mmCIF file with all atom_site columns, C-alpha atoms in Angstrom:
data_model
loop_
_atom_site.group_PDB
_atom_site.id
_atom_site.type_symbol
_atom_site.label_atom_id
_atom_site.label_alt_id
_atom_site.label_comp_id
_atom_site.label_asym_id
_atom_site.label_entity_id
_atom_site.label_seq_id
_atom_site.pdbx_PDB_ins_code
_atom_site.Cartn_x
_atom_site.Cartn_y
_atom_site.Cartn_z
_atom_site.occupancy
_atom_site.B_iso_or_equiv
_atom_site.pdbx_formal_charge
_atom_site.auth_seq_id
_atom_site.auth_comp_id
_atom_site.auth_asym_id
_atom_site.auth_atom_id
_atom_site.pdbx_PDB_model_num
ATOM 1   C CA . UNK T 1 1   ? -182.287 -34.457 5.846   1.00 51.00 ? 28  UNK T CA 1
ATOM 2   C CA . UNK T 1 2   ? -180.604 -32.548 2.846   1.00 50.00 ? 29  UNK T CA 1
ATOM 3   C CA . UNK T 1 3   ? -177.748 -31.608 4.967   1.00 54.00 ? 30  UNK T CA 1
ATOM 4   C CA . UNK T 1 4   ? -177.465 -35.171 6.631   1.00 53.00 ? 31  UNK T CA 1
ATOM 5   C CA . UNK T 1 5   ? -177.262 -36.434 3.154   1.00 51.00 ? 32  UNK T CA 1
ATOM 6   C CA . UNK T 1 6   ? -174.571 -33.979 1.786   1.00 56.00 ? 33  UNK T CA 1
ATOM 7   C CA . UNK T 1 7   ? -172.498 -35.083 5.418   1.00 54.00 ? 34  UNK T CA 1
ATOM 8   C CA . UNK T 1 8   ? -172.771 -38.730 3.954   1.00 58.00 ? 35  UNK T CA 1
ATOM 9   C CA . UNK T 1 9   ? -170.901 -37.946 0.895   1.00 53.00 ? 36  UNK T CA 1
ATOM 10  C CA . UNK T 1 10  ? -168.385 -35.661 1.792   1.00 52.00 ? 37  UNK T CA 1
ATOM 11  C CA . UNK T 1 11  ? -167.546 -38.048 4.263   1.00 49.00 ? 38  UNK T CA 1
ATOM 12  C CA . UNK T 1 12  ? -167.518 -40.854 1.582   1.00 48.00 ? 39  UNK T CA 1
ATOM 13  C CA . UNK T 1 13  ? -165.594 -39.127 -1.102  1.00 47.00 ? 40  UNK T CA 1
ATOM 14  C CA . UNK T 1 14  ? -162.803 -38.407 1.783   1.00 45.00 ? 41  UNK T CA 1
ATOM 15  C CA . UNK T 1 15  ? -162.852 -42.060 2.367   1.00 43.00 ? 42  UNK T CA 1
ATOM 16  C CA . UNK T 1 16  ? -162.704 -43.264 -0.863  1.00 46.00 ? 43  UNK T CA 1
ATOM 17  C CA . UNK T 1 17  ? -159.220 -40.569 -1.991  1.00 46.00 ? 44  UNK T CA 1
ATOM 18  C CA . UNK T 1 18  ? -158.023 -41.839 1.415   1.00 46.00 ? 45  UNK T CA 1
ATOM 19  C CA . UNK T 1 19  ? -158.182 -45.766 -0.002  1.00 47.00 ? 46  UNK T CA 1
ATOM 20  C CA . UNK T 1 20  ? -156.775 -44.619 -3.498  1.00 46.00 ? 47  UNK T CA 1
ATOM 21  C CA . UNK T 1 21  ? -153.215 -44.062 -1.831  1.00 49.00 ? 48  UNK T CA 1
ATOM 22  C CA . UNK T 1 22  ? -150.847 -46.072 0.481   1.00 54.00 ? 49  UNK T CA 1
ATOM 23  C CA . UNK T 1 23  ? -151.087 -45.182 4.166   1.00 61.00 ? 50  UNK T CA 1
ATOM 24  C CA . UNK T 1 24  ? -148.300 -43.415 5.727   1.00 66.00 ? 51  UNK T CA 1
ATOM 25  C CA . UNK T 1 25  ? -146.138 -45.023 7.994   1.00 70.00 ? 52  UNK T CA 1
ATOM 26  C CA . UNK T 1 26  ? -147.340 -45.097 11.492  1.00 79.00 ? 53  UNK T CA 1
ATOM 27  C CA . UNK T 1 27  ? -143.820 -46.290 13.141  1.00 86.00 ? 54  UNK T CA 1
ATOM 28  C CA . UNK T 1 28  ? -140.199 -45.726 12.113  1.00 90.00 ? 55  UNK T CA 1
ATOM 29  C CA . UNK T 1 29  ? -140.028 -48.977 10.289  1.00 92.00 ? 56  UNK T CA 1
ATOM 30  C CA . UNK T 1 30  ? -142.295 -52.452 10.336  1.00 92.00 ? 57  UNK T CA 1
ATOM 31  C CA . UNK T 1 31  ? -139.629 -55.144 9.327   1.00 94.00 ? 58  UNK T CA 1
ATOM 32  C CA . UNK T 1 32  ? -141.446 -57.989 8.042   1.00 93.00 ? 59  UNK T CA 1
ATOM 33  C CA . UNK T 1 33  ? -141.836 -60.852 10.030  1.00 92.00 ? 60  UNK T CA 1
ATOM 34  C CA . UNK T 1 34  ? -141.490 -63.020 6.940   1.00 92.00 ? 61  UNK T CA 1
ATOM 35  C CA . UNK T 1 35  ? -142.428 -66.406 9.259   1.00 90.00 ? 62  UNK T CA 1
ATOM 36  C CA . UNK T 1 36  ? -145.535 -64.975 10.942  1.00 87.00 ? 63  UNK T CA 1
ATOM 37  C CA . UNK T 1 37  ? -148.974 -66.630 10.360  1.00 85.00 ? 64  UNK T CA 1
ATOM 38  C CA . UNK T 1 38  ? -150.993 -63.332 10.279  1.00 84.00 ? 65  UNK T CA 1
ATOM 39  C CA . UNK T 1 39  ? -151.874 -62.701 7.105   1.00 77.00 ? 66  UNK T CA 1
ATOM 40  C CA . UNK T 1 40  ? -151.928 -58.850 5.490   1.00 83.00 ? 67  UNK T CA 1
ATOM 41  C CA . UNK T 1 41  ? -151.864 -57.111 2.537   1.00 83.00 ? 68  UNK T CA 1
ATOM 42  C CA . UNK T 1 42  ? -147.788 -57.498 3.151   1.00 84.00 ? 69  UNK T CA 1
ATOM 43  C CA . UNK T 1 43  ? -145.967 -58.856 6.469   1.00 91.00 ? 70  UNK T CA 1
ATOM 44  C CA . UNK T 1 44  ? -147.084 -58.443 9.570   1.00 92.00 ? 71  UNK T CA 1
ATOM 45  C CA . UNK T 1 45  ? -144.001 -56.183 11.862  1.00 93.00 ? 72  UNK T CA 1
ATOM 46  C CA . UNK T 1 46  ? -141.563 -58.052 13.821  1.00 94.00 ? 73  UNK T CA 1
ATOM 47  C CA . UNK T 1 47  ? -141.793 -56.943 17.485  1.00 93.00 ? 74  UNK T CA 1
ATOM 48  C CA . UNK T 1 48  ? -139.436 -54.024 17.248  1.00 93.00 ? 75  UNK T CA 1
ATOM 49  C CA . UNK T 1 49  ? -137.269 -54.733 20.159  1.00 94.00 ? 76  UNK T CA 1
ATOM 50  C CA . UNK T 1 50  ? -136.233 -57.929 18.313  1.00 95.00 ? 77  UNK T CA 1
ATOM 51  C CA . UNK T 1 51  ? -135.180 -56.245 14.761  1.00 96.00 ? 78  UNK T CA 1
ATOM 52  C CA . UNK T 1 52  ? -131.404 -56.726 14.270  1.00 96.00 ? 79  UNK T CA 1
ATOM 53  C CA . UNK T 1 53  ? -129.206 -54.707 12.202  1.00 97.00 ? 80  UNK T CA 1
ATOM 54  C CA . UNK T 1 54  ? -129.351 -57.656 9.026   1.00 97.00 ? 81  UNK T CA 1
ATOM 55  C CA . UNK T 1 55  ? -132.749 -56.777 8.968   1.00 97.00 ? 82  UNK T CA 1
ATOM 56  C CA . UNK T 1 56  ? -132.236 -53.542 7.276   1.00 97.00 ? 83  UNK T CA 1
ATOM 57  C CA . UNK T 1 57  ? -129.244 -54.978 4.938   1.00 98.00 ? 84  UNK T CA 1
ATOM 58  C CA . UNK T 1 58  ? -128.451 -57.123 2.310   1.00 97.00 ? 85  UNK T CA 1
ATOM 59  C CA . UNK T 1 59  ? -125.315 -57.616 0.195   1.00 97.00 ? 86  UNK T CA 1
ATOM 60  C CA . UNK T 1 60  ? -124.421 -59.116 -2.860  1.00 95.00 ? 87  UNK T CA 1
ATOM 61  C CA . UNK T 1 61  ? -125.383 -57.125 -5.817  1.00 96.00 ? 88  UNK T CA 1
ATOM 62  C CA . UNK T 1 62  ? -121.732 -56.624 -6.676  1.00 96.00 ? 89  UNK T CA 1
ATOM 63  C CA . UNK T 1 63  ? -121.878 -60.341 -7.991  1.00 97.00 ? 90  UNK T CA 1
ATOM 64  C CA . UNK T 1 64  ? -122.862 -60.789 -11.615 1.00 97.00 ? 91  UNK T CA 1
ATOM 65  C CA . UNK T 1 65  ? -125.757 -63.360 -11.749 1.00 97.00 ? 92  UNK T CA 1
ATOM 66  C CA . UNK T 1 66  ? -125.923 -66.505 -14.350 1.00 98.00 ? 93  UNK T CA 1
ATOM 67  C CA . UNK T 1 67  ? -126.503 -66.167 -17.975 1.00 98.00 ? 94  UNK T CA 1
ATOM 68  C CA . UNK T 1 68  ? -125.771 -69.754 -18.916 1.00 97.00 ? 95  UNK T CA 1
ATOM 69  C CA . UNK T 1 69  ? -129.511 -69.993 -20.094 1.00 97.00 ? 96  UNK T CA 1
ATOM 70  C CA . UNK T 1 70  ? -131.403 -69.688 -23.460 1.00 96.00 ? 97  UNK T CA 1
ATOM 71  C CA . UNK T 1 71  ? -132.461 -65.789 -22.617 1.00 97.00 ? 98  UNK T CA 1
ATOM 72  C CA . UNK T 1 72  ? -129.096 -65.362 -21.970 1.00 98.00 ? 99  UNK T CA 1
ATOM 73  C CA . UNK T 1 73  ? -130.007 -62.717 -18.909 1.00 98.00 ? 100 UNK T CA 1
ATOM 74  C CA . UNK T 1 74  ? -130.235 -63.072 -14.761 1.00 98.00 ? 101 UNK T CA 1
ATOM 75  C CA . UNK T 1 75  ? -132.381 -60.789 -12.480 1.00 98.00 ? 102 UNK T CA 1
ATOM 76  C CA . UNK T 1 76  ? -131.014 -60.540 -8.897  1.00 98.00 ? 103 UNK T CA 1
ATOM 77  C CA . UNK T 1 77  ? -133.974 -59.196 -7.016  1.00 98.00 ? 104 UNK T CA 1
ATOM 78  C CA . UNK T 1 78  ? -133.981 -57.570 -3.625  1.00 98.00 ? 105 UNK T CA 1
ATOM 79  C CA . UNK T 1 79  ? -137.336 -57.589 -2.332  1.00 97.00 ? 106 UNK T CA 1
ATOM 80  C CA . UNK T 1 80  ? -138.864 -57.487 0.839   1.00 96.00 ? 107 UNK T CA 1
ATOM 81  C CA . UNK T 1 81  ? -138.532 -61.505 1.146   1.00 95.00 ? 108 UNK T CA 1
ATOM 82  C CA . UNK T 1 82  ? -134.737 -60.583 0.733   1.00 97.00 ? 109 UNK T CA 1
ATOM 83  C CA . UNK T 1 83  ? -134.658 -57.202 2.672   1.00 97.00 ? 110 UNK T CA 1
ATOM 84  C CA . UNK T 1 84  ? -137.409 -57.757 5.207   1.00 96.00 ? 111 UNK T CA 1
ATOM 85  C CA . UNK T 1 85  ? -136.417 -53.686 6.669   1.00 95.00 ? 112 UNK T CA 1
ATOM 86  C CA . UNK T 1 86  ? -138.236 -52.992 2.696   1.00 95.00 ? 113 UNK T CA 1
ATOM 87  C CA . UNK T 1 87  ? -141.254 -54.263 4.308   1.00 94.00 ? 114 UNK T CA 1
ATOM 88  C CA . UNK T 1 88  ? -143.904 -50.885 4.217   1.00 92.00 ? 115 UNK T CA 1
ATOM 89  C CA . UNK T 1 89  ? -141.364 -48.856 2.606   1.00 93.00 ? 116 UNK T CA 1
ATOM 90  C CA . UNK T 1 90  ? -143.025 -49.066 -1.397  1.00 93.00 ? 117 UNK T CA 1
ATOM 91  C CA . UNK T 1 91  ? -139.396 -49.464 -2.827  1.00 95.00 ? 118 UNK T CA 1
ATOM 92  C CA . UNK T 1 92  ? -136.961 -52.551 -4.069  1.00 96.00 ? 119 UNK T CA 1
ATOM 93  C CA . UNK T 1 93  ? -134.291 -52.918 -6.292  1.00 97.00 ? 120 UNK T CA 1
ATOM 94  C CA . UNK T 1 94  ? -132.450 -55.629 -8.427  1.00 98.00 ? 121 UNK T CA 1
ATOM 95  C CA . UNK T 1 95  ? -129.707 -56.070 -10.617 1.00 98.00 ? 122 UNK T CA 1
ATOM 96  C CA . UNK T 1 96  ? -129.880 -57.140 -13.922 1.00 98.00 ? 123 UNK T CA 1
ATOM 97  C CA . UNK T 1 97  ? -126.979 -59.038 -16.216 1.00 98.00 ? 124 UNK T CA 1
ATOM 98  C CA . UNK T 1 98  ? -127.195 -59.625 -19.756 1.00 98.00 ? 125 UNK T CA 1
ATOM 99  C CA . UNK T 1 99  ? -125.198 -61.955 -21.726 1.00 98.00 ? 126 UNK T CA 1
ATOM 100 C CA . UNK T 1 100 ? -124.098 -60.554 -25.453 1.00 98.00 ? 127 UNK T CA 1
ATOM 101 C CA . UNK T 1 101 ? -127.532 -60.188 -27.090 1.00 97.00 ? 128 UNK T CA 1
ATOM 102 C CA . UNK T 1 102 ? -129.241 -61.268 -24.138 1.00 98.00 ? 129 UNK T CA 1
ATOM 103 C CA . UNK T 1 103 ? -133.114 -60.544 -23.584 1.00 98.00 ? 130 UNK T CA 1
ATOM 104 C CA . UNK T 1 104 ? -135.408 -60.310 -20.553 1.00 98.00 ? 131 UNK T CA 1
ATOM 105 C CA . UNK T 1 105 ? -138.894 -60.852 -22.373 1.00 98.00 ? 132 UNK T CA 1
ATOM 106 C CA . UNK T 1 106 ? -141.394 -59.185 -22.384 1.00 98.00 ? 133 UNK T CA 1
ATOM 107 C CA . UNK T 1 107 ? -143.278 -58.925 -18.714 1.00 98.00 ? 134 UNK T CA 1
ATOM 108 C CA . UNK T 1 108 ? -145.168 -56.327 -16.420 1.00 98.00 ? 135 UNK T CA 1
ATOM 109 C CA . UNK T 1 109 ? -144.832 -55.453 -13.153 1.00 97.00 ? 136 UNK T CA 1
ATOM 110 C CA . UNK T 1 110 ? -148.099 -55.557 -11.845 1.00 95.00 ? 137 UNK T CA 1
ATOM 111 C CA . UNK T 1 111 ? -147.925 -53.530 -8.609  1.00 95.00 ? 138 UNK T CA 1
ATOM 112 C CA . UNK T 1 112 ? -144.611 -51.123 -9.637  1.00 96.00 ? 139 UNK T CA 1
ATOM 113 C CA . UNK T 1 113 ? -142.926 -48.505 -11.933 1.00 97.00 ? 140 UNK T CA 1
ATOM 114 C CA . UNK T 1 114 ? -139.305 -49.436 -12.630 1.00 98.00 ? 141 UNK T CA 1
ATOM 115 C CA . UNK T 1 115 ? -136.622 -47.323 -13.235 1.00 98.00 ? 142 UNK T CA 1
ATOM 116 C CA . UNK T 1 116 ? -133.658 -48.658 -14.853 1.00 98.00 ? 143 UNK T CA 1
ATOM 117 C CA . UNK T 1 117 ? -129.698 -47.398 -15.293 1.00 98.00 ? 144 UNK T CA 1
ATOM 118 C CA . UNK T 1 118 ? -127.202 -48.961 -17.009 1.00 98.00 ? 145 UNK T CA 1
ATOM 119 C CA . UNK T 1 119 ? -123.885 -49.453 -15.549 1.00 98.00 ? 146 UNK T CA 1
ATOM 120 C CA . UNK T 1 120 ? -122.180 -51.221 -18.138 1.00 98.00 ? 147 UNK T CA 1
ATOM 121 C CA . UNK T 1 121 ? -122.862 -52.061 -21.933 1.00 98.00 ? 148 UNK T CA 1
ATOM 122 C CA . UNK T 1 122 ? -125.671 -50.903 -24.183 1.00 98.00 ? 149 UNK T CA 1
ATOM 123 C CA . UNK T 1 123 ? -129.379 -51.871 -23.862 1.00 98.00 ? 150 UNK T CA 1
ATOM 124 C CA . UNK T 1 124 ? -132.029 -51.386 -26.148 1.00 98.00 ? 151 UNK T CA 1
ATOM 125 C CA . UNK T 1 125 ? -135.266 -50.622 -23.921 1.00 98.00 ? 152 UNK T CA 1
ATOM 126 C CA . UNK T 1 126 ? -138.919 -50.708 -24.874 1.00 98.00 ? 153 UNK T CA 1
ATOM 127 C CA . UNK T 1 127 ? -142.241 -50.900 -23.286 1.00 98.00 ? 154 UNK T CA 1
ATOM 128 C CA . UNK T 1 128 ? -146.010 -50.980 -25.194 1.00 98.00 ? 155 UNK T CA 1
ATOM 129 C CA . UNK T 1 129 ? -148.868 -48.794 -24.423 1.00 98.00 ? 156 UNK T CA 1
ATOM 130 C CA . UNK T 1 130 ? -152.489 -49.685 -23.461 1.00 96.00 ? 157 UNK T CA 1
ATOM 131 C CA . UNK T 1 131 ? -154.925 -50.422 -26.382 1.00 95.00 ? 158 UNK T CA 1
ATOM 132 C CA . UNK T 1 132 ? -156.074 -49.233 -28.709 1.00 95.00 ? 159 UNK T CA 1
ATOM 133 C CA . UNK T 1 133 ? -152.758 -47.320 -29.740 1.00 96.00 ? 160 UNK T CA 1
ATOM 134 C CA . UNK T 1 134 ? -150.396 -50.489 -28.394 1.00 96.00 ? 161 UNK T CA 1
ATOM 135 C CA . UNK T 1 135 ? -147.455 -47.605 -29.091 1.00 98.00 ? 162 UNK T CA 1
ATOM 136 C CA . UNK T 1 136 ? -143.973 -49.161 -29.012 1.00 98.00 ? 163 UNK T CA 1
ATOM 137 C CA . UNK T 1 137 ? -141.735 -46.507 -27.127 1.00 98.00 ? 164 UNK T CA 1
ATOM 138 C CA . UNK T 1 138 ? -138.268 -48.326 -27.583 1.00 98.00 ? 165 UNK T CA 1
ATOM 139 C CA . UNK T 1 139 ? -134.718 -46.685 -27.124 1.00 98.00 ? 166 UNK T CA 1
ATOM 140 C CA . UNK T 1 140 ? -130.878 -47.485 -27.063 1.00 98.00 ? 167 UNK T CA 1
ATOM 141 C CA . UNK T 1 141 ? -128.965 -46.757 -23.802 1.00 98.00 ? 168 UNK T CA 1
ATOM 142 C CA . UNK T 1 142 ? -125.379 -46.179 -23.240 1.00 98.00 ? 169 UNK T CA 1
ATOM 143 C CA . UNK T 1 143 ? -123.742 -46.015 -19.796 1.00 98.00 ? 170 UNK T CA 1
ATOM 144 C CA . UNK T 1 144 ? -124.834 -43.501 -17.144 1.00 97.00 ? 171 UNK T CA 1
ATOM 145 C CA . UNK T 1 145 ? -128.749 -43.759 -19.368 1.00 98.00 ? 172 UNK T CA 1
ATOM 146 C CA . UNK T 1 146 ? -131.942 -43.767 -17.184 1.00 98.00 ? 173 UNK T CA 1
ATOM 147 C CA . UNK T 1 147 ? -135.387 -45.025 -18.487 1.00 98.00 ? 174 UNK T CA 1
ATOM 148 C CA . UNK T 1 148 ? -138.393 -45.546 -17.115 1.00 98.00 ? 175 UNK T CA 1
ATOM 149 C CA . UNK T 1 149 ? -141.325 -47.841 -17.118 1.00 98.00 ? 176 UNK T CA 1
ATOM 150 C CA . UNK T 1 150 ? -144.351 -47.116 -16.539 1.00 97.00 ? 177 UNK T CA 1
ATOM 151 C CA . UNK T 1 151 ? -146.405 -49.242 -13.842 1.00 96.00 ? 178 UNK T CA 1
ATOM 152 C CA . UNK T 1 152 ? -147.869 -52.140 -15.352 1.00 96.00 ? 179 UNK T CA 1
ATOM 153 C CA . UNK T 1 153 ? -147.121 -51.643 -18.899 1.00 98.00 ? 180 UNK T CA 1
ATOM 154 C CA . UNK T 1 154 ? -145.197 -54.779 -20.966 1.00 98.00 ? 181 UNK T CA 1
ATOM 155 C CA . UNK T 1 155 ? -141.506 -53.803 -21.570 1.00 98.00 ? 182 UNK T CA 1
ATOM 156 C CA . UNK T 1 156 ? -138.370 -55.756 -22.035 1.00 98.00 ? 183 UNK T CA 1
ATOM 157 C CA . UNK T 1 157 ? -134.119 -54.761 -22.073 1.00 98.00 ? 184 UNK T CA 1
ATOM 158 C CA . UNK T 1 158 ? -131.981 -56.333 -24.691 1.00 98.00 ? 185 UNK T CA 1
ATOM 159 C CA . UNK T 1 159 ? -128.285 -56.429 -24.747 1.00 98.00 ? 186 UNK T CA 1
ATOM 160 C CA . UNK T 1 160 ? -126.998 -54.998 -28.044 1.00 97.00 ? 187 UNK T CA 1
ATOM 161 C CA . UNK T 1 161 ? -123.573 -55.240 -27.467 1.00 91.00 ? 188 UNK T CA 1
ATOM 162 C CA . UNK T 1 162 ? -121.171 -57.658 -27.941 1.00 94.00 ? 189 UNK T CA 1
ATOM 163 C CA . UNK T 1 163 ? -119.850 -57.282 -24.052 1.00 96.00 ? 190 UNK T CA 1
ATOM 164 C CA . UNK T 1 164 ? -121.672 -58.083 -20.832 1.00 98.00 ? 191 UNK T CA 1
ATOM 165 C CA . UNK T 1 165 ? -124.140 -55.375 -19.893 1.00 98.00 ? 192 UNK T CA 1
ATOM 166 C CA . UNK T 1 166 ? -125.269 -54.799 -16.285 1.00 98.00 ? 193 UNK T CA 1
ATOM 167 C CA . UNK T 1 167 ? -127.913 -52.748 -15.604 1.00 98.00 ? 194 UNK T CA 1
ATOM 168 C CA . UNK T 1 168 ? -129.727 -51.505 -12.065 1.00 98.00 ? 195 UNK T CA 1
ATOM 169 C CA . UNK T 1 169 ? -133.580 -50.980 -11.472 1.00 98.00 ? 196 UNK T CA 1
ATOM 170 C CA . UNK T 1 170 ? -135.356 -49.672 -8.779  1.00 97.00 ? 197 UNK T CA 1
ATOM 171 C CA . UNK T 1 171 ? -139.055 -50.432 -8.454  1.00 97.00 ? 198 UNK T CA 1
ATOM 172 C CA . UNK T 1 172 ? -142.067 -48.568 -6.182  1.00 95.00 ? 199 UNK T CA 1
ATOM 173 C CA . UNK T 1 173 ? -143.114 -51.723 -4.374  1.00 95.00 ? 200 UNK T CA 1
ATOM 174 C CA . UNK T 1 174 ? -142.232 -53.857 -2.067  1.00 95.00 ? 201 UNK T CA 1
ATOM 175 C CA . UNK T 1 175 ? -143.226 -56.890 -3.803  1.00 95.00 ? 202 UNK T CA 1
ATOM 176 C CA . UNK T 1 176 ? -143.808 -55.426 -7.063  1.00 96.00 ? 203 UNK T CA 1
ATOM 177 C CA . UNK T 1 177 ? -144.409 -59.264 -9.235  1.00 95.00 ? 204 UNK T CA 1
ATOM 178 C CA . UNK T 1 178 ? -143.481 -59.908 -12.476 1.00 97.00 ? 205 UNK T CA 1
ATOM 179 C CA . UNK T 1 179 ? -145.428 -61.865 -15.520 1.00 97.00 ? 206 UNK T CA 1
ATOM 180 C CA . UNK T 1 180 ? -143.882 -62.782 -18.042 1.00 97.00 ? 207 UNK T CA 1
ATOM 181 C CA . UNK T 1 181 ? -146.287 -63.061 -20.841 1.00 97.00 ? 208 UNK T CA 1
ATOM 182 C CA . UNK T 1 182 ? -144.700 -65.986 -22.685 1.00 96.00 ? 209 UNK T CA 1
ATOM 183 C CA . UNK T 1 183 ? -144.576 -67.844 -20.127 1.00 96.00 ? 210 UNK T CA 1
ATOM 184 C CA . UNK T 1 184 ? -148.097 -66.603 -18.531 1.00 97.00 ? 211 UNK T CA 1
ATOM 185 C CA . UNK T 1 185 ? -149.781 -67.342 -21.848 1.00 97.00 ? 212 UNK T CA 1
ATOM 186 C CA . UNK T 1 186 ? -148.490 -70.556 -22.749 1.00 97.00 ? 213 UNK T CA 1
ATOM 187 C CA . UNK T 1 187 ? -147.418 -72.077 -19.758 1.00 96.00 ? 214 UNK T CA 1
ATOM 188 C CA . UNK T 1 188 ? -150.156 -71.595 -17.387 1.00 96.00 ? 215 UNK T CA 1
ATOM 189 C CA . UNK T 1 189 ? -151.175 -74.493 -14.794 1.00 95.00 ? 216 UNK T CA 1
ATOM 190 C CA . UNK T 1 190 ? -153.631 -75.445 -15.788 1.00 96.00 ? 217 UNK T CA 1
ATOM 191 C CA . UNK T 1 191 ? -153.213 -74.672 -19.723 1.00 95.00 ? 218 UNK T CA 1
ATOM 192 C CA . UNK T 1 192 ? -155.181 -72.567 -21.579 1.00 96.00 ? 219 UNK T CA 1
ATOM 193 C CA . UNK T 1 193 ? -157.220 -74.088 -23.842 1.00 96.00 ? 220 UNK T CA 1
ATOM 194 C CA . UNK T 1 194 ? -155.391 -74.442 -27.104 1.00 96.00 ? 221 UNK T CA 1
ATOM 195 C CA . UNK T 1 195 ? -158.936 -73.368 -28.967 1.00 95.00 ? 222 UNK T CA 1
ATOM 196 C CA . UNK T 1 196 ? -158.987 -70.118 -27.478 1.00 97.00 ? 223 UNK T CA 1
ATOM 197 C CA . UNK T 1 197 ? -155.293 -69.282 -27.981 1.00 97.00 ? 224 UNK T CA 1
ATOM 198 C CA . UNK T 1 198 ? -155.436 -70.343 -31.133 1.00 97.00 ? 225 UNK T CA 1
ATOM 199 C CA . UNK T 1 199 ? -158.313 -67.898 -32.337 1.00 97.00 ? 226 UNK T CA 1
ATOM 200 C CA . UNK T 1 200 ? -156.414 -65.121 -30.306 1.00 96.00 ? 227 UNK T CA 1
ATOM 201 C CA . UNK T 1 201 ? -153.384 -65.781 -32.305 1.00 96.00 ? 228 UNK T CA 1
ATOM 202 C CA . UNK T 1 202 ? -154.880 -66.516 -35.574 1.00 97.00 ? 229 UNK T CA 1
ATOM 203 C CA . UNK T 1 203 ? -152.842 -70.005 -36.009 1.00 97.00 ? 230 UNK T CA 1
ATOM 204 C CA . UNK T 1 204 ? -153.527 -73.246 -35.810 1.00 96.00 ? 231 UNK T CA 1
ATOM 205 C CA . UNK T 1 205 ? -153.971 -75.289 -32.614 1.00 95.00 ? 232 UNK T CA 1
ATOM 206 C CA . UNK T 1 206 ? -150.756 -77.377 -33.127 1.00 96.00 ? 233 UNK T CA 1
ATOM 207 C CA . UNK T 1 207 ? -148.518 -74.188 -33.073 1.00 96.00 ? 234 UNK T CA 1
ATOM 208 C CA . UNK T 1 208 ? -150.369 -73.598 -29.676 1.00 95.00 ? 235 UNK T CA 1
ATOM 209 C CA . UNK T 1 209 ? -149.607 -76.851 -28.891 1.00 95.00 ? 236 UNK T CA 1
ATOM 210 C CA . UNK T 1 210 ? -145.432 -76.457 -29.522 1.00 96.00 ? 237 UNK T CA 1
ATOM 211 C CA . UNK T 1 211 ? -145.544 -73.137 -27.887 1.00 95.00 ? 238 UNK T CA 1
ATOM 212 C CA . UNK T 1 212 ? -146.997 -74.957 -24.784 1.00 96.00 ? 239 UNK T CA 1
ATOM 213 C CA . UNK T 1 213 ? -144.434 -77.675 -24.306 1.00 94.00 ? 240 UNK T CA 1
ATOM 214 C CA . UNK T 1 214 ? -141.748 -74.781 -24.457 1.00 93.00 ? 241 UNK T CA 1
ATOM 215 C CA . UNK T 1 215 ? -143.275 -73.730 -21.289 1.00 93.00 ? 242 UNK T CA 1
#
C-alpha cells in the first residue's frame, strides 16, 4: 500500500514539472490556422500540405510607424496574428518609434519577457519590481544598448532625444498581450467604481472621474 502510494506521487510530481513548462514541438512547424473554429490555448495547425511560403514571412518593419498622437510613440507588432509560421514557436517581435520625447506608458506583458535594442536615438528605460520593494530599475540607452524586461513586470521607454528614436524588441510569446495600466485602470468597460479608485489613490472621486473620460 506504502509503495502504491509513493508510485502515486512520483508520478504526480512528474506531471505537475511536466505542466510548469511549454511542450516541445511535436512537428516541424504548426502555422496557425488563424480562421479555424477549434479553439486552443493558441491556433489550431493549418493542414501542412496547404502552408505557403507567406506563412512563414512578413515584411514591413523597415517602415517607421505614426507618432502623430499625444504619446508621441507607435508599436508595430509582429505576432502570430501577423506571422501565423510564429504560431508554437514562443517568440515575436515589434518595432517601436518614438517621436522627440515620446513615451510608451507604463504596461506589462502578461505572458512574455521583452528584450529591447535601440537602433537609433536615446531611450531612457525602466521597469518596477513586485511589492513590497516596488524598486525602480531605470537606465539611459544609446545605440547598439540592450535591456531587458522581465516577464510581467510594469516598464515603459522614453525618447530623450531631440531626434526620432527607433528601437527593436523581441518577446518569448507568441501572443505575449500588453496592459497598459492607465488605460486598464481608468478606462475599463465597464468602469471601475470611482469609490474604490478613489480610496486606492487617495483623491477625491472627481479626479477619478476626469481621469476616466481621458480613457
Amino acid at each position: 500500500m506504502a509503495r502504491g502510494l509513493g508510485s502515486i506521487a512520483v508520478l504526480a510530481l512528474a506531471l505537475t514539472m511536466a505542466l510548469a513548462t511549454d511542450h516541445s514541438p511535436l512537428q516541424d512547424f504548426c502555422v496557425a490556422d488563424l480562421n479555424g473554429q477549434v479553439m486552443v490555448n493558441g491556433f489550431a495547425c493549418k493542414n501542412p500540405s496547404t502552408v505557403q511560403v507567406n506563412d512563414f514571412y512578413y515584411s514591413g518593419l523597415h517602415m517607421m510607424g505614426n507618432t502623430s498622437n499625444a504619446l508621441g510613440s507607435s508599436v508595430t507588432p509582429v505576432f502570430v496574428f501577423h506571422l501565423p509560421g510564429l504560431n508554437t514557436l514562443g517568440i515575436s517581435l515589434a518595432r517601436l518609434d518614438f517621436a522627440p520625447w515620446g513615451v510608451i506608458p507604463p504596461h506589462t506583458h502578461p505572458r512574455a519577457t521583452e528584450i529591447l535594442t535601440v537602433l537609433e536615438g536615446q531611450i531612457q528605460v525602466g521597469f518596477v519590481t513586485s511589492n513590497p520593494e516596488n524598486r525602480h530599475i531605470s537606465k539611459i540607452l544609446n545605440k547598439g544598448d540592450v535591456f531587458v524586461f522581465p516577464v510581467n513586470l510594469v516598464h515603459y521607454q522614453r525618447n530623450i532625444g531631440k531626434t526620432y528614436a527607433v528601437a527593436m524588441v523581441a518577446l518569448s510569446s507568441q501572443n505575449p498581450g500588453v496592459i497598459p495600466i492607465a488605460s486598464a485602470v481608468f478606462g475599463s468597460n465597464p468602469d471601475i467604481s470611482t469609490d474604490i479608485l478613489a480610496k486606492a489613490f487617495q483623491v477625491s472621486d472627481d479626479i477619478i472621474s476626469d481621469m476616466q473620460l481621458k480613457f
